[in-house]
Coordinates of C-alpha atoms in Angstrom, one line a residue:
X1 CA -10.1 -13.4 11.2
X2 CA -10.3 -13.6 8.4
X3 CA -6.6 -14.4 6.3
X4 CA -7.4 -11.4 4.4
X5 CA -6.6 -9.3 6.5
X6 CA -4.2 -8.2 8.7
X7 CA -3.7 -6.3 11.9
X8 CA -2.8 -2.5 11.1
X9 CA -2.9 -0.9 14.5
X10 CA -5.0 0.4 18.1
X11 CA -8.4 2.0 16.9
X12 CA -7.5 4.4 20.0
X13 CA -4.4 5.4 17.7
X14 CA -6.9 7.5 15.8
X15 CA -8.7 10.2 17.3
X16 CA -11.7 10.8 15.1
X17 CA -10.5 12.9 12.0
X18 CA -7.3 11.4 12.4
X19 CA -4.9 9.7 10.0
X20 CA -1.9 7.3 10.4
X21 CA 0.5 6.2 8.4
X22 CA 1.5 1.7 8.7
X23 CA 3.2 -0.6 6.4
X24 CA 1.8 -4.0 6.0
X25 CA 3.6 -6.7 4.0
X26 CA 5.9 -4.0 2.1
X27 CA 2.7 -1.6 1.4
X28 CA 2.4 2.0 2.1
X29 CA -1.1 2.3 3.4
X30 CA -3.2 5.4 5.8
X31 CA -5.7 4.4 8.7
X32 CA -7.8 7.3 8.5
X33 CA -11.0 7.3 11.3
X34 CA -13.6 8.8 9.8
X35 CA -16.2 9.7 13.1
X36 CA -15.6 5.9 14.1
X37 CA -15.9 4.2 10.7
X38 CA -12.4 3.1 9.2
X39 CA -11.3 3.1 6.3
X40 CA -7.3 2.6 4.6
X41 CA -6.2 3.5 1.4
X42 CA -2.7 4.1 -0.3
X43 CA -0.1 6.5 1.0
X44 CA 0.2 8.4 -1.7
X45 CA -2.3 11.0 -3.2
X46 CA -3.4 10.8 -6.6
X47 CA -1.7 14.0 -8.0
X48 CA 2.0 14.0 -6.8
X49 CA 2.8 11.2 -5.1
X50 CA 2.6 12.9 -1.6
X51 CA 2.6 11.9 1.6
X52 CA -1.6 11.6 2.0
X53 CA -1.9 11.2 6.2
X54 CA 0.5 14.9 6.4
X55 CA -3.0 16.5 5.1
X56 CA -6.6 17.0 6.7
X57 CA -9.7 14.9 6.6
X58 CA -13.0 16.1 7.1
X59 CA -15.1 14.3 7.0
X60 CA -14.1 11.0 4.3
X61 CA -12.8 13.9 2.3
X62 CA -9.0 13.9 3.0
X63 CA -7.3 17.5 1.3
X64 CA -3.8 16.5 0.0
X65 CA -1.3 19.0 2.4
X66 CA 0.8 19.7 -1.2
X67 CA -1.7 20.5 -3.2
X68 CA -4.7 20.5 -2.0
X69 CA -6.1 18.1 -4.1
X70 CA -9.0 16.1 -2.4
X71 CA -10.2 12.0 -2.1
X72 CA -12.8 10.4 -0.8
X73 CA -11.4 7.2 1.6
X74 CA -14.7 5.5 1.7
X75 CA -15.0 5.2 -1.8
X76 CA -11.0 6.5 -3.4
X77 CA -12.6 8.8 -5.8
X78 CA -10.7 12.1 -6.8
X79 CA -13.2 14.9 -5.8
X80 CA -10.3 17.5 -6.5
X81 CA -7.4 18.7 -8.2
X82 CA -4.9 20.5 -6.9
X83 CA -5.7 24.4 -5.8
X84 CA -2.9 26.8 -7.6
X85 CA -1.7 28.6 -4.7
X86 CA -2.0 32.9 -4.4
X87 CA 0.7 35.1 -5.5
X88 CA -0.6 37.8 -4.6
X89 CA -1.2 40.8 -6.4
X90 CA 2.0 41.6 -7.6
X91 CA 4.1 40.9 -10.8
X92 CA 6.8 37.8 -10.4
X93 CA 10.5 39.0 -10.8
X94 CA 11.0 37.4 -14.6
X95 CA 13.2 34.8 -13.6
X96 CA 10.5 33.3 -11.6
X97 CA 7.3 34.2 -13.6
X98 CA 9.2 32.4 -16.3
X99 CA 9.6 29.2 -14.1
X100 CA 5.8 30.0 -12.9
X101 CA 4.9 29.3 -16.3
X102 CA 7.1 26.5 -16.8
X103 CA 5.6 24.9 -14.1
X104 CA 1.8 25.8 -14.9
X105 CA 2.7 24.4 -18.6
X106 CA 3.6 21.2 -17.1
X107 CA 1.2 21.1 -14.3
X108 CA -1.9 21.3 -16.9
X109 CA -0.9 17.7 -18.0
X110 CA -0.9 16.0 -14.5
X111 CA -4.0 14.2 -13.9
X112 CA -5.3 13.7 -10.0
X113 CA -5.4 9.6 -9.9
X114 CA -8.7 7.7 -7.2
X115 CA -6.6 6.6 -4.7
X116 CA -7.0 2.8 -4.0
X117 CA -9.1 2.1 -1.3
X118 CA -9.3 -1.2 0.9
X119 CA -11.6 -3.1 3.4
X120 CA -11.0 -2.7 7.7
X121 CA -13.2 -2.9 10.2
X122 CA -12.3 -3.0 13.8
X123 CA -12.2 -6.3 16.1
X124 CA -11.0 -6.6 19.6
X125 CA -9.8 -3.1 19.8
X126 CA -7.7 -3.1 16.4
X127 CA -8.0 -1.7 13.4
X128 CA -7.9 -4.5 10.5
X129 CA -6.7 -4.3 6.8
X130 CA -7.7 -6.0 4.1
X131 CA -4.3 -6.7 1.5
X132 CA -6.2 -6.1 -1.4
X133 CA -6.9 -3.6 -3.0
X134 CA -11.4 -3.1 -2.7
X135 CA -13.0 -3.7 -6.2
X136 CA -14.3 0.0 -5.5
X137 CA -11.3 1.8 -6.2
X138 CA -10.1 0.2 -9.1
X139 CA -8.6 3.6 -10.8
X140 CA -11.2 4.6 -13.1
X141 CA -10.7 6.5 -15.9
X142 CA -12.9 9.9 -14.5
X143 CA -9.8 11.3 -13.5
X144 CA -9.9 15.2 -12.2
X145 CA -7.6 17.2 -14.5
X146 CA -5.8 19.4 -13.1

């Protein structure tokens, strides 16, 4: 095995559509199983730093559990910003309404950044991850405004 790759987990530990957080040489990553094809990404959301393994994986699209921002785990691209929660049709109490207005004003300045991806491969029933960032995932200026 190349010196660039580190043994991460047994492939059988993550079923198709599943994810698992790992720490490799001090770096927090998530190993994703996209229908038998393994990919590794930074563990933290490009929007608000939430743990991405708590979200859902549909094909190669990962949806963050915190605000529903979406990312492509193959390219690292931020596909969408967060989805605002539906609070119903009722008017909130004045103090809550003021708080929500303030949070909304602050959130409009927060961008959803792409996430870093890492090369991953399966060999001898193990997922191996290269601990250098894949060039395709370098943070690009094409970020999604929330």
